[in-house]
Short mmCIF file of C-alpha atoms in Angstrom, two decimals:
data_model
loop_
_atom_site.label_atom_id
_atom_site.label_comp_id
_atom_site.label_asym_id
_atom_site.label_seq_id
_atom_site.Cartn_x
_atom_site.Cartn_y
_atom_site.Cartn_z
CA MET A 1 -0.02 0.24 0.14
CA GLN A 2 1.17 3.18 -0.80
CA THR A 3 0.94 6.27 1.21
CA GLY A 4 -0.26 9.06 -0.16
CA VAL A 5 -0.72 7.80 -3.86
CA LEU A 6 -4.98 7.98 -4.15
CA ALA A 7 -5.86 4.68 -5.60
CA SER A 8 -8.56 3.58 -7.91
CA LEU A 9 -10.82 0.95 -8.63
CA LEU A 10 -11.79 -1.87 -10.91
CA PHE A 11 -15.19 -3.54 -10.51
CA ARG A 12 -15.73 -6.73 -12.40
CA VAL A 13 -19.15 -7.41 -13.19
CA SER A 14 -21.19 -10.45 -13.80
CA ALA A 15 -24.94 -11.52 -14.12
CA THR A 16 -27.92 -13.25 -12.12
CA ARG A 17 -28.77 -14.96 -14.67
CA GLY A 18 -27.99 -18.57 -14.77
CA PHE A 19 -28.40 -21.62 -16.66
CA LEU A 20 -27.91 -24.90 -16.85
CA GLY A 21 -27.31 -27.48 -19.29
CA MET A 22 -26.28 -31.11 -19.72
CA THR A 23 -24.05 -33.21 -22.11
CA GLN A 24 -22.72 -36.17 -21.81
CA PHE A 25 -18.82 -36.63 -21.83
CA ALA A 26 -15.96 -39.47 -20.85
CA GLY A 27 -14.75 -37.51 -17.55
CA PRO A 28 -11.25 -37.54 -15.80
CA GLU A 29 -9.98 -39.40 -13.44
CA PRO A 30 -10.76 -38.45 -9.99
CA GLY A 31 -8.77 -34.91 -8.95
CA ARG A 32 -8.04 -34.13 -12.38
CA THR A 33 -9.72 -31.37 -14.05
CA ALA A 34 -12.31 -31.72 -17.01
CA SER A 35 -12.97 -29.95 -20.32
CA THR A 36 -15.56 -27.41 -19.63
CA LYS A 37 -16.37 -27.40 -23.05
CA ASP A 38 -18.15 -30.96 -21.93
CA ARG A 39 -19.33 -30.32 -18.94
CA LEU A 40 -22.64 -29.00 -17.91
CA ALA A 41 -23.76 -25.30 -17.24
CA ARG A 42 -20.45 -22.99 -16.16
CA PRO A 43 -20.96 -21.36 -12.38
CA LEU A 44 -21.56 -17.79 -11.84
CA THR A 45 -20.39 -17.76 -7.98
CA SER A 46 -19.45 -21.05 -6.26
CA ALA A 47 -23.17 -21.12 -5.03
CA ARG A 48 -24.70 -21.15 -8.13
CA LEU A 49 -22.44 -24.19 -8.81
CA LEU A 50 -23.31 -25.81 -5.49
CA ILE A 51 -27.10 -25.46 -6.36
CA ALA A 52 -26.06 -26.95 -10.67
CA ILE A 53 -24.90 -29.97 -9.57
CA CYS A 54 -27.38 -31.00 -7.08
CA VAL A 55 -29.74 -30.22 -10.06
CA VAL A 56 -27.68 -31.99 -12.29
CA LEU A 57 -27.26 -35.22 -10.15
CA ALA A 58 -30.53 -35.38 -9.17
CA LEU A 59 -31.93 -35.30 -12.62
CA GLY A 60 -29.20 -38.29 -13.24
CA ALA A 61 -30.81 -39.93 -10.23
CA CYS A 62 -34.24 -40.05 -11.92
CA GLY A 63 -33.50 -41.96 -15.40
CA SER A 64 -31.89 -44.89 -16.09
CA ASP A 65 -28.87 -43.39 -18.76
CA ASP A 66 -25.63 -43.62 -16.70
CA SER A 67 -24.35 -41.14 -19.50
CA ALA A 68 -26.65 -38.34 -17.10
CA VAL A 69 -24.42 -38.68 -13.99
CA ILE A 70 -21.56 -36.38 -14.29
CA PRO A 71 -18.21 -37.81 -13.46
CA PRO A 72 -15.95 -36.31 -10.91
CA PHE A 73 -13.80 -32.71 -12.02
CA THR A 74 -11.84 -30.15 -10.60
CA LEU A 75 -12.70 -26.23 -11.31
CA THR A 76 -9.75 -23.88 -10.69
CA PHE A 77 -11.71 -20.75 -9.14
CA SER A 78 -8.93 -18.24 -8.36
CA VAL A 79 -4.58 -17.94 -9.41
CA THR A 80 -1.86 -15.52 -7.51
CA ALA A 81 1.58 -15.49 -7.02
CA GLY A 82 4.43 -14.88 -4.49
CA ASP A 83 7.53 -16.53 -3.68
CA LEU A 84 6.82 -19.42 -2.06
CA ASN A 85 9.80 -20.87 -0.86
CA GLY A 86 12.39 -17.72 -0.54
CA ASP A 87 13.85 -18.31 -3.56
CA GLY A 88 13.23 -14.59 -5.25
CA ARG A 89 11.37 -16.29 -7.98
CA PRO A 90 7.91 -16.08 -8.17
CA ASP A 91 5.53 -19.12 -7.81
CA LEU A 92 1.79 -20.16 -7.88
CA ALA A 93 -1.03 -21.04 -5.64
CA SER A 94 -4.49 -21.81 -6.68
CA ALA A 95 -7.83 -22.15 -5.43
CA ASN A 96 -9.93 -25.05 -5.87
CA THR A 97 -13.08 -27.37 -5.69
CA PHE A 98 -12.96 -31.16 -6.39
CA ILE A 99 -16.98 -31.95 -7.69
CA ALA A 100 -17.95 -35.55 -7.22
CA GLY A 101 -21.60 -35.62 -5.43
CA PRO A 102 -23.88 -33.21 -3.71
CA PRO A 103 -21.90 -30.40 -2.03
CA PRO A 104 -20.32 -29.83 0.84
CA HIS A 105 -17.33 -30.57 -2.02
CA PRO A 106 -13.49 -30.92 -0.15
CA GLY A 107 -11.53 -27.64 -1.20
CA HIS A 108 -7.80 -27.75 -1.82
CA VAL A 109 -4.76 -25.17 -2.51
CA SER A 110 -1.91 -25.70 -5.35
CA VAL A 111 1.17 -24.63 -4.96
CA ILE A 112 3.11 -24.82 -8.55
CA LEU A 113 6.70 -24.11 -7.72
CA HIS A 114 9.27 -21.90 -10.14
CA SER A 115 12.14 -24.14 -11.20
CA GLN A 116 15.32 -22.50 -9.76
CA SER A 117 17.47 -24.12 -12.76
CA SER A 118 15.06 -22.56 -15.22
CA PRO A 119 13.24 -19.48 -15.65
CA GLY A 120 9.60 -19.93 -16.43
CA ALA A 121 9.58 -23.96 -15.99
CA PHE A 122 7.39 -25.03 -12.97
CA GLY A 123 7.54 -28.25 -11.02
CA GLY A 124 4.53 -30.90 -10.21
CA THR A 125 1.40 -29.57 -8.26
CA MET A 126 1.47 -30.06 -4.68
CA ASN A 127 -2.06 -29.97 -2.91
CA LEU A 128 -2.93 -29.06 -0.01
CA ASN A 129 -6.39 -29.61 1.92
CA VAL A 130 -8.42 -26.78 3.62
CA GLY A 131 -12.18 -26.12 3.85
CA SER A 132 -15.38 -27.08 0.95
CA ASP A 133 -15.73 -25.57 -1.94
CA THR A 134 -12.72 -23.56 -1.90
CA ALA A 135 -13.35 -20.14 -3.75
CA MET A 136 -10.00 -18.02 -3.23
CA VAL A 137 -6.46 -17.54 -1.92
CA SER A 138 -4.16 -15.02 -1.33
CA ILE A 139 -0.73 -14.70 -0.29
CA GLY A 140 1.09 -13.07 3.08
CA ASP A 141 3.21 -13.42 5.63
CA LEU A 142 0.49 -13.87 8.73
CA ASN A 143 3.15 -14.83 11.43
CA GLY A 144 6.16 -12.28 10.40
CA ASP A 145 8.76 -14.93 9.30
CA ASN A 146 9.58 -13.51 6.42
CA LEU A 147 8.04 -16.59 4.40
CA MET A 148 4.94 -16.54 2.49
CA ASP A 149 1.79 -17.72 3.68
CA LEU A 150 -1.55 -18.65 2.34
CA VAL A 151 -5.10 -18.20 3.51
CA ALA A 152 -7.72 -19.25 1.75
CA SER A 153 -12.01 -19.05 1.38
CA ASN A 154 -14.55 -21.87 1.60
CA ASP A 155 -17.86 -20.50 0.80
CA THR A 156 -19.81 -24.22 2.43
CA SER A 157 -17.72 -24.44 5.45
CA ALA A 158 -17.76 -20.87 6.00
CA SER A 159 -13.85 -20.72 7.19
CA ILE A 160 -10.78 -19.36 5.89
CA SER A 161 -8.29 -21.73 6.46
CA ILE A 162 -4.21 -20.23 6.63
CA LEU A 163 -1.76 -22.41 5.91
CA PHE A 164 1.19 -21.41 7.05
CA GLN A 165 4.62 -22.43 5.37
CA ASN A 166 7.06 -25.01 7.44
CA SER A 167 9.85 -22.65 8.27
CA SER A 168 12.24 -25.63 8.33
CA SER A 169 10.36 -26.67 4.70
CA PRO A 170 10.50 -23.90 2.39
CA GLY A 171 8.21 -24.19 0.26
CA THR A 172 6.18 -26.80 1.76
CA PHE A 173 3.39 -25.80 4.48
CA LEU A 174 1.91 -26.99 7.52
CA ALA A 175 -1.72 -28.44 8.02
CA ALA A 176 -4.38 -25.57 7.58
CA GLN A 177 -5.93 -23.83 10.70
CA ASN A 178 -9.49 -22.90 9.85
CA HIS A 179 -11.55 -19.76 11.42
CA GLY A 180 -15.14 -19.32 10.74
CA VAL A 181 -16.81 -16.56 9.38
CA ASP A 182 -20.32 -15.62 7.91
CA ALA A 183 -21.48 -17.01 5.78
CA HIS A 184 -20.33 -17.69 2.11
CA PRO A 185 -16.85 -16.41 2.40
CA ALA A 186 -16.27 -15.65 -1.82
CA GLY A 187 -13.30 -13.42 -1.60
CA VAL A 188 -9.78 -12.82 0.68
CA ALA A 189 -7.71 -9.71 1.36
CA ILE A 190 -4.05 -9.60 3.23
CA GLY A 191 -3.36 -6.45 4.33
CA ASP A 192 -2.63 -4.35 7.52
CA LEU A 193 -5.58 -2.73 8.94
CA ASN A 194 -4.77 -0.91 12.05
CA GLY A 195 -1.11 0.20 11.47
CA ASP A 196 0.55 -1.96 13.81
CA GLY A 197 2.83 -3.34 11.30
CA HIS A 198 1.40 -7.08 11.42
CA LEU A 199 -1.32 -8.73 8.72
CA ASP A 200 -4.38 -8.80 9.30
CA ILE A 201 -7.38 -10.39 6.94
CA ALA A 202 -10.56 -9.13 5.15
CA VAL A 203 -13.10 -11.50 4.51
CA ALA A 204 -15.98 -11.36 1.75
CA ASP A 205 -18.89 -13.06 3.09
CA SER A 206 -22.24 -12.65 4.03
CA GLY A 207 -21.32 -9.76 6.44
CA LEU A 208 -17.69 -8.79 5.57
CA SER A 209 -15.43 -10.26 8.28
CA ILE A 210 -12.47 -9.11 9.26
CA LEU A 211 -10.06 -10.60 11.57
CA PHE A 212 -7.24 -8.92 13.09
CA GLN A 213 -3.73 -10.81 13.96
CA ASN A 214 -2.92 -10.79 17.52
CA ALA A 215 0.35 -8.17 17.75
CA GLY A 216 1.44 -10.31 21.03
CA VAL A 217 1.18 -14.35 19.68
CA LEU A 218 2.22 -13.60 15.55
CA GLY A 219 0.14 -16.09 13.51
CA THR A 220 -2.87 -15.88 15.80
CA PHE A 221 -6.36 -14.14 15.20
CA PHE A 222 -8.37 -12.77 17.28
CA PRO A 223 -12.14 -13.62 16.69
CA PRO A 224 -13.72 -12.14 13.05
CA ILE A 225 -15.00 -8.85 13.45
CA ARG A 226 -18.44 -8.18 11.38
CA LEU A 227 -18.82 -4.92 9.73
CA GLY A 228 -22.31 -5.80 8.15
CA VAL A 229 -21.92 -5.31 4.55
CA PRO A 230 -22.46 -8.50 1.99
CA CYS A 231 -20.12 -9.09 -0.36
CA SER A 232 -18.69 -10.92 -2.56
CA SER A 233 -15.24 -9.08 -2.96
CA VAL A 234 -12.98 -7.35 -1.25
CA GLY A 235 -9.68 -5.26 -1.26
CA ILE A 236 -7.49 -3.49 1.00
CA GLY A 237 -5.56 -0.43 -0.11
CA ASP A 238 -5.43 3.83 1.01
CA LEU A 239 -8.29 5.17 -0.45
CA ASN A 240 -8.22 8.66 0.30
CA GLY A 241 -4.35 9.19 1.17
CA ASP A 242 -4.17 9.16 4.46
CA GLY A 243 -1.56 6.51 5.20
CA ARG A 244 -4.11 4.29 6.48
CA ALA A 245 -5.49 0.95 4.37
CA ASP A 246 -9.40 1.23 3.68
CA LEU A 247 -11.54 -1.25 2.28
CA VAL A 248 -13.91 -1.45 -0.77
CA ALA A 249 -16.39 -4.12 -1.42
CA THR A 250 -18.60 -5.68 -4.03
CA ALA A 251 -22.32 -7.63 -4.04
CA THR A 252 -23.78 -9.54 -6.94
CA ASN A 253 -27.19 -8.37 -5.68
CA ALA A 254 -26.60 -4.82 -6.36
CA GLY A 255 -25.58 -2.56 -8.64
CA HIS A 256 -22.52 -0.30 -6.10
CA VAL A 257 -19.92 -1.22 -4.51
CA SER A 258 -19.05 0.04 -0.80
CA ILE A 259 -16.42 1.76 0.19
CA LEU A 260 -15.24 2.15 3.92
CA LEU A 261 -12.74 4.35 5.02
CA GLN A 262 -10.23 3.70 7.73
CA SER A 263 -11.73 6.12 10.84
CA PRO A 264 -8.64 8.50 12.16
CA ALA A 265 -10.33 8.75 15.36
CA GLY A 266 -9.78 4.80 15.70
CA ALA A 267 -6.59 2.50 13.98
CA GLY A 268 -9.13 -0.49 12.51
CA SER A 269 -12.78 1.44 12.80
CA PHE A 270 -14.36 2.21 9.89
CA LEU A 271 -16.89 4.56 8.69
CA PRO A 272 -19.42 4.02 7.49
CA PRO A 273 -20.05 2.56 3.58
CA GLN A 274 -20.26 4.95 1.22
CA THR A 275 -21.98 3.37 -2.05
CA VAL A 276 -20.65 4.43 -5.19
CA ALA A 277 -22.71 3.17 -8.49
CA ALA A 278 -21.09 0.45 -10.76
CA GLY A 279 -21.77 -1.45 -13.65
CA PHE A 280 -24.73 -4.20 -13.65
CA GLN A 281 -23.62 -7.09 -10.39
CA PRO A 282 -20.33 -6.07 -9.66
CA PHE A 283 -18.38 -9.34 -8.45
CA ASP A 284 -14.83 -9.12 -8.19
CA VAL A 285 -12.50 -5.00 -7.31
CA ALA A 286 -8.83 -4.82 -7.75
CA ILE A 287 -6.77 -1.36 -6.50
CA ALA A 288 -4.62 0.52 -8.75
CA ASP A 289 -3.38 3.84 -9.05
CA LEU A 290 -4.42 4.08 -13.28
CA ASN A 291 -3.89 8.22 -13.72
CA LEU A 292 0.11 8.56 -13.25
CA GLY A 293 -19.03 -8.63 -14.79
CA THR A 294 -20.02 -9.51 -16.75
CA PRO A 295 -23.64 -10.45 -18.00
CA ASP A 296 -24.67 -13.27 -20.19
CA ASN A 297 -25.02 -11.20 -23.25
CA SER A 298 -21.23 -10.67 -23.96
CA ALA A 299 -22.72 -7.49 -25.91
CA THR A 300 -23.32 -5.64 -22.24
CA ALA A 301 -20.32 -6.98 -20.38
CA SER A 302 -18.29 -4.92 -19.00
CA LEU A 303 -15.62 -3.81 -16.73
CA SER A 304 -16.06 -0.70 -14.77
CA VAL A 305 -13.22 2.00 -13.51
CA LEU A 306 -13.85 4.27 -10.71
CA LEU A 307 -11.30 6.85 -10.50
CA ASN A 308 -10.49 8.33 -7.13
CA ASN A 309 -11.54 12.35 -7.90
CA SER A 310 -7.99 14.08 -6.80
CA ALA A 311 -10.07 17.14 -5.41
CA SER A 312 -11.90 15.22 -2.84
CA PRO A 313 -9.57 12.39 -1.86
CA GLY A 314 -11.62 9.73 -0.76
CA SER A 315 -14.76 10.06 -3.18
CA PHE A 316 -15.05 8.35 -7.21
CA LEU A 317 -15.57 9.67 -10.35
CA ALA A 318 -18.35 8.25 -12.14
CA ALA A 319 -17.36 4.93 -13.56
CA THR A 320 -16.57 4.58 -16.87
CA ASN A 321 -17.60 1.42 -18.19
CA TYR A 322 -15.71 -1.37 -20.90
CA ALA A 323 -17.11 -3.84 -23.04
CA THR A 324 -14.94 -7.54 -21.82
CA GLY A 325 -15.84 -10.84 -22.94
CA GLU A 326 -18.86 -13.09 -21.12
CA ARG A 327 -19.07 -13.77 -17.78
CA SER A 328 -16.28 -11.48 -16.81
CA GLU A 329 -14.85 -13.27 -13.57
CA SER A 330 -11.33 -11.59 -12.27
CA VAL A 331 -9.45 -8.29 -12.79
CA SER A 332 -5.84 -7.84 -12.39
CA VAL A 333 -3.66 -4.65 -12.84
CA GLY A 334 0.11 -4.24 -14.65
CA ASP A 335 1.42 -3.10 -17.31
CA LEU A 336 1.74 -5.15 -19.88
CA ASN A 337 3.47 -3.73 -22.77
CA GLY A 338 6.06 -1.85 -20.92
CA ASP A 339 4.63 2.16 -21.03
CA GLY A 340 4.87 2.50 -17.86
CA LYS A 341 1.55 2.96 -17.34
CA ALA A 342 -1.25 0.21 -15.42
CA ASP A 343 -3.05 -1.99 -17.52
CA LEU A 344 -5.82 -4.82 -17.38
CA ALA A 345 -6.58 -8.24 -17.59
CA VAL A 346 -9.61 -10.13 -17.55
CA ALA A 347 -10.61 -13.59 -16.84
CA ASN A 348 -14.51 -14.14 -19.13
CA ALA A 349 -15.43 -17.78 -18.24
CA GLY A 350 -17.87 -17.61 -21.42
CA GLY A 351 -21.03 -19.31 -22.17
CA LEU A 352 -21.97 -22.96 -22.90
CA GLY A 353 -20.41 -23.80 -26.57
CA ASN A 354 -17.55 -21.40 -26.19
CA THR A 355 -13.91 -21.70 -24.39
CA GLY A 356 -14.37 -18.55 -22.80
CA SER A 357 -11.47 -15.94 -23.04
CA VAL A 358 -9.43 -13.04 -21.86
CA SER A 359 -9.84 -9.55 -22.64
CA VAL A 360 -6.60 -7.30 -22.01
CA LEU A 361 -7.16 -3.76 -21.54
CA PHE A 362 -4.17 -1.41 -22.66
CA GLN A 363 -4.32 2.33 -21.28
CA ASN A 364 -4.98 5.04 -23.54
CA PRO A 365 -1.40 6.44 -23.43
CA GLY A 366 -2.66 9.76 -24.65
CA ALA A 367 -5.25 9.77 -21.95
CA PRO A 368 -4.76 8.55 -18.39
CA GLY A 369 -6.73 6.79 -16.96
CA THR A 370 -8.69 5.70 -20.26
CA PHE A 371 -8.50 2.48 -21.74
CA LEU A 372 -8.63 1.39 -25.67
CA PRO A 373 -10.65 -1.26 -26.34
CA ALA A 374 -10.08 -5.01 -25.19
CA VAL A 375 -8.62 -7.51 -26.75
CA ASN A 376 -10.03 -10.76 -26.71
CA ARG A 377 -8.21 -13.99 -26.38
CA PRO A 378 -9.52 -16.92 -26.47
CA GLY A 379 -9.33 -19.45 -23.31
CA THR A 380 -8.83 -23.13 -23.62
CA SER A 381 -12.25 -24.14 -21.73
CA GLN A 382 -13.55 -21.85 -18.54
CA PRO A 383 -10.95 -18.89 -17.37
CA LEU A 384 -12.17 -17.76 -13.61
CA GLY A 385 -9.25 -16.18 -12.26
CA VAL A 386 -6.70 -14.04 -13.58
CA ALA A 387 -3.14 -13.00 -12.19
CA ILE A 388 -0.56 -10.81 -13.83
CA VAL A 389 3.37 -11.16 -13.04
CA ASP A 390 6.93 -11.83 -14.43
CA LEU A 391 6.68 -15.38 -14.10
CA ASN A 392 10.18 -15.91 -15.99
CA GLY A 393 12.51 -13.12 -15.38
CA ASP A 394 12.94 -10.96 -18.21
CA ASN A 395 11.24 -8.13 -17.21
CA LEU A 396 8.20 -8.62 -18.99
CA LEU A 397 4.74 -9.26 -17.25
CA ASP A 398 3.17 -12.32 -18.09
CA ILE A 399 -0.44 -13.16 -17.58
CA ALA A 400 -1.86 -16.24 -15.50
CA LEU A 401 -4.75 -18.01 -15.86
CA ALA A 402 -7.13 -20.41 -13.39
CA ASP A 403 -9.00 -22.15 -16.50
CA GLU A 404 -8.88 -26.07 -15.96
CA GLY A 405 -5.92 -25.88 -13.83
CA VAL A 406 -3.19 -23.13 -13.79
CA ARG A 407 -2.02 -21.72 -17.13
CA ILE A 408 0.74 -19.02 -18.57
CA LEU A 409 0.22 -16.69 -21.05
CA PHE A 410 3.77 -15.56 -21.48
CA GLN A 411 4.98 -12.05 -23.15
CA ILE A 412 6.99 -12.24 -26.27
CA PRO A 413 10.42 -10.55 -25.67
CA GLY A 414 10.30 -7.14 -28.28
CA GLN A 415 6.53 -7.80 -29.24
CA PRO A 416 5.41 -5.75 -26.24
CA GLY A 417 2.01 -6.03 -25.05
CA THR A 418 1.29 -9.77 -27.00
CA PHE A 419 1.66 -13.19 -25.53
CA GLN A 420 1.88 -16.88 -26.41
CA SER A 421 -0.30 -19.45 -26.30
CA PRO A 422 -1.16 -20.27 -23.12
CA ILE A 423 1.25 -23.40 -21.25
CA LEU A 424 -0.60 -25.59 -18.49
CA VAL A 425 1.67 -25.82 -15.64
CA GLY A 426 1.81 -27.97 -12.48
CA SER A 427 0.39 -31.06 -13.99
#
């Protein structure tokens, strides 16, 4: 978090309208991902996925055709990057749910370590058990030992799972510690929310839960404080330039987002939420300094950008919406063409009959804070999460997708803003 820099907000928007279909497919062995083009309907959220799976399993039980029963498969919902073994190279972590029957479905976090000898190459997947219907994973040092830890949100178990890195074996993790939160936790963010120098956890759930770290016993957390803001994602950043961490939350049942500025009167306390209009059903949020979701109908799919009002820090200008692909699920920010300006990447899950896409929106060099029309690249199966990071050490930012596992689009040297075809890693 940068002090004194006014951040802008990005909101991915999504639709309420779900749909259900069913086809026959051979299916993978348990624990392996399956091709979504042969699979049932695509989920808008983990909660809708649970409903869809229940309905399909019930329908399959009503008939005598065994092909109506859907074989087990794994959905990768989100991906993030960070140095998970202290070797100075970016590694990958993803949140996954294994579906083999009615809910709850077991979740796991997959860790994929970067090769220490071959830049851009990755080892096998290490799966770590967490709660049920795992939706998101974030990275941060949660006990002050200078090793990156993991925290995952688990929808149907109403919990978060903290996986501390094993200090005696870098790159491995201790068994998950689970903490109960409000219902349907979907998003999770890590940041110092009370200025004590220790990282805390914000959880997007039915009430926006905050878990403050116990400064007296590092790596332990006080019971969650509920701020009473139902939300699907949460972001942490200084939104008014006062040096304190603020919160922004999105909710899929409203066309606005909630901004909670930290109160100057008490560290770790927040003022009542301000609502800011965004696109239809905002679902995911990212915070960045930009001027230095999506409906089933791709014609109306959009990304909303809300620029901080420099004349009134902590307030925002009206949203500008940019067309993306069908059913956008996640957004990430980074300079994708080396011009020194922040660009955007959006994961679009798509619909039945297509493989989804990733949208890249480059910032307009002639008009800071505005973006050129999206360049859309087809996905492999169902892109649900996206992260921007240099994954091969060439000083060019690449794109990681949660798309039937974790896939990397490496930027092509000498061709700024262009990317190779996605490469599956960790399998």
